Coordinates of C-alpha atoms in Angstrom, one line a residue:
M1 CA 45.7 -37.6 -67.6
K2 CA 42.4 -38.6 -66.0
V3 CA 42.0 -37.9 -62.3
G4 CA 41.1 -41.1 -60.4
P5 CA 39.6 -43.5 -59.5
A6 CA 42.2 -43.5 -56.8
V7 CA 43.6 -45.8 -54.2
L8 CA 42.9 -44.5 -50.7
L9 CA 46.1 -44.9 -48.7
L10 CA 44.8 -44.8 -45.1
D11 CA 47.7 -44.6 -42.7
L12 CA 46.0 -45.9 -39.5
T13 CA 49.2 -45.5 -37.6
N14 CA 52.9 -44.8 -38.2
H15 CA 53.9 -46.9 -35.2
C16 CA 55.7 -50.2 -36.0
N17 CA 56.9 -52.9 -33.8
F18 CA 60.0 -53.4 -36.0
R19 CA 62.9 -51.1 -36.6
C20 CA 64.3 -52.6 -39.8
E21 CA 67.6 -51.2 -40.9
F22 CA 66.4 -51.0 -44.5
C23 CA 63.4 -48.9 -43.6
F24 CA 62.8 -45.3 -42.6
Q25 CA 61.6 -46.5 -39.2
H26 CA 65.3 -47.1 -38.4
G27 CA 66.3 -43.5 -37.7
D28 CA 64.7 -41.5 -40.6
L29 CA 61.2 -41.0 -39.3
T30 CA 61.0 -37.5 -37.8
A31 CA 57.2 -37.0 -38.1
R32 CA 55.3 -37.3 -34.8
K33 CA 53.9 -40.8 -34.3
G34 CA 50.3 -41.5 -33.5
V35 CA 47.1 -43.5 -34.2
M36 CA 44.3 -42.3 -36.4
D37 CA 41.0 -41.6 -34.6
T38 CA 38.5 -44.3 -35.5
D39 CA 35.7 -41.8 -36.3
L40 CA 38.1 -40.0 -38.7
A41 CA 39.0 -43.2 -40.4
L42 CA 35.4 -44.2 -40.9
R43 CA 34.5 -40.7 -42.1
V44 CA 37.4 -40.7 -44.7
I45 CA 36.2 -44.1 -46.0
D46 CA 32.6 -42.8 -46.3
Q47 CA 33.6 -39.6 -48.1
S48 CA 35.9 -41.4 -50.5
V49 CA 33.1 -43.8 -51.5
D50 CA 30.3 -41.2 -51.6
A51 CA 32.4 -38.9 -53.8
G52 CA 33.4 -41.8 -56.1
I53 CA 37.1 -41.1 -55.5
A54 CA 38.4 -44.5 -54.3
T55 CA 37.6 -48.1 -55.2
E56 CA 40.2 -49.6 -52.9
V57 CA 41.9 -48.8 -49.6
A58 CA 45.4 -49.8 -48.4
T59 CA 45.4 -49.7 -44.6
S60 CA 49.2 -50.0 -44.2
V61 CA 51.3 -47.0 -45.4
F62 CA 53.9 -45.9 -42.9
G63 CA 53.3 -48.3 -40.0
E64 CA 51.9 -51.6 -38.8
A65 CA 48.1 -51.2 -39.3
L66 CA 47.3 -54.2 -37.2
M67 CA 48.6 -52.2 -34.2
H68 CA 45.5 -50.0 -34.4
P69 CA 43.2 -51.0 -31.6
E70 CA 40.1 -50.8 -33.9
F71 CA 41.6 -52.1 -37.1
F72 CA 38.9 -54.8 -37.6
R73 CA 36.1 -52.3 -37.1
I74 CA 37.6 -50.0 -39.7
A75 CA 38.4 -52.8 -42.2
D76 CA 34.8 -54.2 -41.8
H77 CA 33.3 -50.8 -42.5
A78 CA 35.5 -50.4 -45.7
V79 CA 34.5 -53.8 -47.0
K80 CA 30.8 -53.1 -46.3
R81 CA 31.1 -49.8 -48.2
G82 CA 32.3 -51.8 -51.2
L83 CA 36.1 -51.0 -51.1
T84 CA 38.7 -53.6 -51.8
V85 CA 40.9 -53.7 -48.7
S86 CA 44.6 -54.6 -48.5
V87 CA 46.9 -55.0 -45.5
N88 CA 50.7 -55.0 -45.5
T89 CA 52.1 -56.5 -42.3
K90 CA 55.6 -57.3 -41.1
G91 CA 54.0 -60.3 -39.4
G92 CA 54.9 -59.6 -35.8
T93 CA 51.3 -59.1 -34.9
L94 CA 50.0 -62.2 -36.7
D95 CA 48.7 -65.3 -34.9
T96 CA 45.9 -67.8 -35.7
E97 CA 43.2 -65.7 -34.2
T98 CA 44.3 -62.5 -36.0
A99 CA 44.6 -64.4 -39.3
R100 CA 41.0 -65.8 -38.8
R101 CA 39.7 -62.3 -38.2
L102 CA 41.5 -60.9 -41.3
F103 CA 40.0 -63.6 -43.5
D104 CA 36.5 -63.4 -41.9
V105 CA 36.3 -59.6 -42.4
G106 CA 37.0 -60.0 -46.1
V107 CA 40.4 -58.5 -46.6
H108 CA 41.1 -58.8 -50.3
T109 CA 45.0 -58.7 -50.2
L110 CA 47.3 -59.6 -47.3
I111 CA 51.0 -58.8 -47.9
I112 CA 53.4 -60.4 -45.4
S113 CA 56.8 -58.7 -45.5
L114 CA 59.1 -61.7 -44.8
N115 CA 62.0 -59.6 -46.4
T116 CA 65.0 -61.3 -44.8
P117 CA 65.3 -65.0 -45.8
D118 CA 67.3 -66.5 -43.0
E119 CA 68.2 -66.3 -39.3
K120 CA 71.5 -64.4 -40.0
S121 CA 69.8 -61.6 -42.0
W122 CA 66.9 -61.5 -39.5
Q123 CA 69.1 -59.6 -37.1
V124 CA 68.6 -56.3 -39.1
N125 CA 64.9 -56.4 -38.5
H126 CA 65.1 -55.4 -34.8
G127 CA 61.7 -56.9 -34.1
P128 CA 59.6 -56.8 -30.9
P129 CA 61.1 -58.4 -27.7
G130 CA 60.8 -62.1 -27.6
L131 CA 60.3 -62.6 -31.3
D132 CA 63.0 -64.5 -33.0
F133 CA 63.3 -65.7 -36.6
A134 CA 61.8 -69.1 -35.8
G135 CA 58.9 -67.4 -34.1
H136 CA 58.4 -65.1 -37.0
L137 CA 58.2 -68.0 -39.4
R138 CA 55.7 -69.8 -37.2
R139 CA 53.4 -66.8 -37.2
I140 CA 53.5 -66.7 -41.0
E141 CA 53.0 -70.4 -41.4
Q142 CA 50.0 -70.3 -39.0
T143 CA 48.5 -67.5 -41.2
L144 CA 48.9 -69.6 -44.3
E145 CA 47.5 -72.6 -42.6
Q146 CA 44.4 -70.6 -41.5
K147 CA 43.8 -69.4 -45.0
V148 CA 43.9 -72.9 -46.5
A149 CA 41.8 -74.3 -43.6
S150 CA 39.1 -71.6 -43.9
G151 CA 39.0 -71.5 -47.7
A152 CA 39.3 -67.7 -47.5
R153 CA 39.3 -65.8 -50.7
T154 CA 42.0 -63.4 -49.4
H155 CA 45.1 -63.4 -51.6
V156 CA 48.3 -63.7 -49.6
Y157 CA 51.6 -62.5 -50.9
L158 CA 54.9 -63.3 -49.1
Y159 CA 57.5 -60.7 -49.9
A160 CA 61.2 -61.7 -49.9
M161 CA 63.6 -58.9 -50.5
N162 CA 65.5 -59.1 -53.8
T163 CA 68.6 -57.0 -53.5
H164 CA 70.1 -58.0 -56.9
F165 CA 69.4 -54.5 -58.4
S166 CA 69.2 -52.3 -55.3
R167 CA 70.5 -52.6 -51.8
P168 CA 68.7 -50.4 -49.3
R169 CA 71.4 -48.8 -47.2
G170 CA 73.8 -51.2 -48.7
L171 CA 72.2 -54.3 -47.2
A172 CA 72.2 -57.5 -49.2
F173 CA 69.8 -60.4 -48.8
I174 CA 68.8 -62.3 -51.9
E175 CA 71.4 -61.5 -54.5
D176 CA 71.3 -64.4 -56.9
H177 CA 69.2 -67.1 -58.4
A178 CA 70.6 -69.8 -56.2
T179 CA 69.6 -68.0 -53.0
A180 CA 66.2 -67.2 -54.4
L181 CA 65.7 -70.9 -55.4
K182 CA 66.6 -72.0 -51.8
V183 CA 64.0 -69.6 -50.4
L184 CA 61.4 -70.8 -52.9
S185 CA 62.2 -74.4 -52.0
E186 CA 61.7 -73.8 -48.3
W187 CA 58.3 -72.1 -48.8
R188 CA 57.3 -74.8 -51.2
E189 CA 57.9 -77.4 -48.5
V190 CA 55.9 -75.3 -46.0
C191 CA 53.0 -75.1 -48.4
A192 CA 53.2 -78.7 -49.3
G193 CA 52.9 -79.6 -45.6
I194 CA 49.8 -77.4 -45.3
A195 CA 48.2 -78.8 -48.4
S196 CA 48.8 -82.4 -47.2
R197 CA 47.3 -81.7 -43.8
H198 CA 44.1 -80.3 -45.4
G199 CA 43.8 -82.7 -48.3
K200 CA 44.6 -80.2 -51.0
P201 CA 46.7 -80.7 -54.1
L202 CA 50.4 -80.3 -53.5
P203 CA 52.3 -77.4 -55.1
P204 CA 54.1 -78.0 -58.4
S205 CA 57.7 -79.2 -58.4
L206 CA 60.5 -76.7 -57.7
E207 CA 61.5 -76.7 -61.3
Q208 CA 58.0 -76.0 -62.5
L209 CA 57.6 -73.1 -59.9
A210 CA 60.9 -71.5 -61.0
G211 CA 59.8 -71.8 -64.6
G212 CA 63.3 -71.7 -66.0
E213 CA 63.8 -68.0 -65.1
D214 CA 66.5 -66.3 -63.1
L215 CA 64.3 -65.4 -60.1
V216 CA 66.2 -62.3 -59.1
K217 CA 66.2 -60.8 -62.6
R218 CA 62.5 -61.3 -63.2
K219 CA 60.2 -58.4 -63.2
W220 CA 57.9 -58.7 -60.1
P221 CA 54.8 -56.5 -60.2
V222 CA 52.8 -56.3 -57.0
D223 CA 50.2 -58.7 -58.3
Q224 CA 52.4 -61.4 -59.7
G225 CA 54.5 -63.9 -57.9
V226 CA 55.3 -67.7 -57.8
V227 CA 52.0 -69.4 -57.0
L228 CA 52.7 -71.9 -54.2
L229 CA 49.0 -72.7 -53.5
P230 CA 45.8 -71.1 -54.8
G231 CA 45.8 -67.6 -53.4
I232 CA 49.3 -67.8 -51.9
E233 CA 52.3 -66.4 -53.8
L234 CA 55.9 -65.7 -53.1
V235 CA 57.3 -62.5 -54.6
F236 CA 61.0 -61.7 -54.8
K237 CA 60.3 -58.0 -54.3
E238 CA 63.0 -55.5 -55.4
G239 CA 64.6 -53.7 -52.5
H240 CA 62.8 -50.4 -51.8
M241 CA 64.9 -47.3 -51.8
W242 CA 62.1 -45.0 -50.5
G243 CA 62.5 -42.4 -53.1
N244 CA 66.3 -42.7 -53.2
R245 CA 66.6 -41.9 -49.5
M246 CA 68.0 -45.3 -48.6
L247 CA 70.9 -45.3 -50.9
E248 CA 74.0 -47.6 -50.6
P249 CA 77.0 -45.9 -49.0
G250 CA 79.1 -44.0 -51.5
L251 CA 76.1 -43.1 -53.8
E252 CA 74.3 -39.8 -54.1
V253 CA 71.2 -38.5 -55.9
V254 CA 71.3 -36.3 -59.0
P255 CA 67.9 -34.5 -58.6
A256 CA 65.5 -34.3 -61.5
T257 CA 63.8 -31.0 -62.3
R258 CA 61.9 -32.2 -65.4
G259 CA 59.7 -35.3 -65.7
F260 CA 56.4 -36.8 -64.6
C261 CA 54.9 -39.0 -61.9
P262 CA 51.3 -40.4 -62.1
L263 CA 50.8 -40.8 -58.4
P264 CA 49.0 -37.4 -57.7
W265 CA 46.3 -38.6 -60.1
V266 CA 45.7 -42.0 -58.7
Q267 CA 46.4 -41.9 -54.9
V268 CA 44.8 -40.3 -51.9
V269 CA 47.3 -40.4 -49.0
V270 CA 45.7 -39.7 -45.6
Q271 CA 48.1 -39.8 -42.7
W272 CA 47.1 -40.7 -39.1
N273 CA 46.7 -37.0 -38.1
G274 CA 44.5 -36.2 -41.1
D275 CA 47.3 -34.6 -43.2
C276 CA 47.1 -35.5 -46.9
S277 CA 50.3 -36.1 -48.9
I278 CA 50.7 -36.4 -52.6
C279 CA 52.7 -39.6 -52.3
C280 CA 53.0 -42.9 -50.5
L281 CA 56.7 -42.2 -49.8
D282 CA 56.1 -39.0 -47.8
Y283 CA 56.6 -40.6 -44.4
N284 CA 57.8 -37.3 -42.8
R285 CA 54.8 -35.3 -44.2
D286 CA 57.0 -33.0 -46.2
F287 CA 54.5 -32.4 -49.0
V288 CA 51.1 -31.9 -47.5
V289 CA 48.2 -30.6 -49.6
G290 CA 45.4 -30.5 -47.0
N291 CA 43.9 -32.0 -43.9
V292 CA 40.7 -34.1 -43.7
R293 CA 40.0 -32.9 -40.2
D294 CA 38.8 -29.5 -41.7
M295 CA 38.3 -30.5 -45.3
T296 CA 36.5 -33.3 -47.1
V297 CA 38.4 -35.9 -49.1
A298 CA 36.9 -34.5 -52.3
E299 CA 38.0 -31.0 -51.3
V300 CA 41.6 -32.2 -50.9
F301 CA 41.7 -34.5 -54.0
H302 CA 40.1 -31.9 -56.3
G303 CA 41.4 -28.9 -54.4
P304 CA 43.7 -26.1 -55.7
A305 CA 46.9 -27.4 -54.0
L306 CA 46.8 -30.8 -55.6
Q307 CA 45.5 -29.4 -58.9
Q308 CA 48.6 -27.1 -59.0
V309 CA 50.9 -30.1 -58.4
R310 CA 49.2 -32.0 -61.3
A311 CA 49.3 -29.0 -63.6
R312 CA 53.0 -28.5 -63.0
M313 CA 53.8 -32.2 -63.5
A314 CA 51.6 -32.4 -66.6
A315 CA 53.8 -29.6 -68.0
G316 CA 56.9 -31.6 -67.1
H317 CA 58.0 -29.7 -64.0
I318 CA 59.2 -31.5 -60.9
D319 CA 59.3 -28.8 -58.1
H320 CA 59.4 -30.5 -54.7
P321 CA 62.8 -31.7 -53.4
M322 CA 61.3 -35.1 -52.4
C323 CA 60.0 -35.7 -55.9
Q324 CA 63.2 -34.4 -57.5
A325 CA 65.2 -37.0 -55.4
C326 CA 62.8 -39.8 -56.1
L327 CA 62.8 -39.4 -59.9
G328 CA 66.5 -38.4 -60.1
A329 CA 69.5 -40.4 -61.2
V330 CA 72.0 -42.0 -58.8
R331 CA 75.7 -41.6 -59.2
D332 CA 78.9 -42.8 -57.5
K333 CA 80.3 -40.0 -55.4
A334 CA 83.9 -40.9 -56.1
T335 CA 83.8 -41.4 -59.8
G336 CA 80.8 -39.3 -60.8
E337 CA 79.5 -42.3 -62.8
I338 CA 75.7 -42.7 -63.1
V339 CA 74.9 -46.1 -61.7
R340 CA 71.0 -45.8 -61.9
R341 CA 69.4 -43.6 -64.5
A342 CA 66.7 -41.1 -63.7
T343 CA 63.1 -42.3 -63.9
A344 CA 61.6 -38.9 -64.6
S345 CA 59.8 -39.8 -67.9
K346 CA 58.2 -42.7 -69.7
L347 CA 61.2 -43.1 -71.8
D348 CA 63.5 -43.2 -68.8
R349 CA 61.4 -45.9 -67.2
V350 CA 61.4 -48.0 -70.3
L351 CA 65.2 -47.6 -70.7
A352 CA 65.8 -48.4 -67.0
S353 CA 63.7 -51.6 -67.4
V354 CA 65.6 -52.7 -70.5
E355 CA 68.9 -52.1 -68.6
K356 CA 67.8 -54.2 -65.7
Y357 CA 65.8 -57.0 -67.3
G358 CA 67.0 -57.0 -70.9
V359 CA 65.0 -56.3 -74.1
S360 CA 63.2 -59.6 -74.4
R361 CA 62.1 -59.8 -70.8
S362 CA 61.0 -56.1 -70.8
L363 CA 58.9 -56.5 -73.9
S364 CA 57.3 -59.6 -72.6
Y365 CA 56.4 -57.9 -69.4
L366 CA 55.0 -54.9 -71.2
W367 CA 52.9 -57.1 -73.4
R368 CA 51.5 -58.9 -70.4
F369 CA 50.8 -55.6 -68.7
V370 CA 48.9 -54.2 -71.7
K371 CA 46.8 -57.4 -72.0
E372 CA 46.0 -57.5 -68.3
K373 CA 45.1 -53.8 -68.0
G374 CA 43.3 -53.4 -71.3
P375 CA 41.8 -50.0 -71.9
G376 CA 43.0 -48.9 -68.4
V377 CA 46.6 -49.0 -69.6
S378 CA 46.3 -45.4 -70.7
T379 CA 46.0 -44.3 -67.0
F380 CA 49.6 -45.5 -66.5
F381 CA 51.1 -44.2 -69.8
N382 CA 49.3 -41.0 -70.5
R383 CA 50.3 -37.7 -69.2

């Protein structure tokens, strides 16, 4: 499998002003917290571009990137170096001025993790003092309004957590089509109001937006949601199990020792202290392959430690416990029944997709994926 071009995952900080119960920030994060030195962040960006390793940078990995005191300086530098910049925020740091600066600096993708759809479920977020559900919604709405008013090209995704297939730590939010349709209706109304105030075309009808599909059983890739307004999409994102470490009570992992994962070929994960991990799920820095404080990004990405990982995975070996758990199956402790199959191979992933979404929907998604990716589809499928 070809190495790169990679996504640079630049963990500017692992601090977060939320302690969501469905996230590792709620009790599972044991790695020391900190903020990346700005000069280090700028140097990593320069080295990644100069070596031709990365074409895009994600600034939110294990924390709230907007809490970094020089976030906008770093983002501006990345944009000027030609990188596509994305930001994932919980939304607690958003306001009209922050949104304006995000759009002005040229952030390409802004993901706002709404996650919990109503005031009752909001309680599990454990947000910053003084921020309630209504206040959270206002911040998000102000951001959407600023985007429309400014005509910014930034693409904004609202993530609402779909727990139909997986419930992180057993938590349930959007379980069925009716609940998803209600959430879609509410955000359609918000966007209709914004469009009306700025003389823009209104969103399509609710029926047109839903498209006749069961919204919780639809496959939702990161770059596809329900388009509410141009550049604003709502995604019913499947609940994230963080490598099978946020399982429902009563379930356990059956580790995989054989299989394959493409991430070591297509990611560079640089944590706030300079440690480089092989994976965007390594929040406790359990699988470190170098440090950019005393190595260049190229020395890490093409270095012997990561090359060894790739060689073993290319031969079908899964050695590290974190990877074994992530790619493993999940079973019921009481009955021993496998409730989620392993995803350690291409065939496993295809079968898992068919089980969840059905044959017709899975084939439709695969065909759309191939058409969109074109020749680059081999990067995903080839070992």
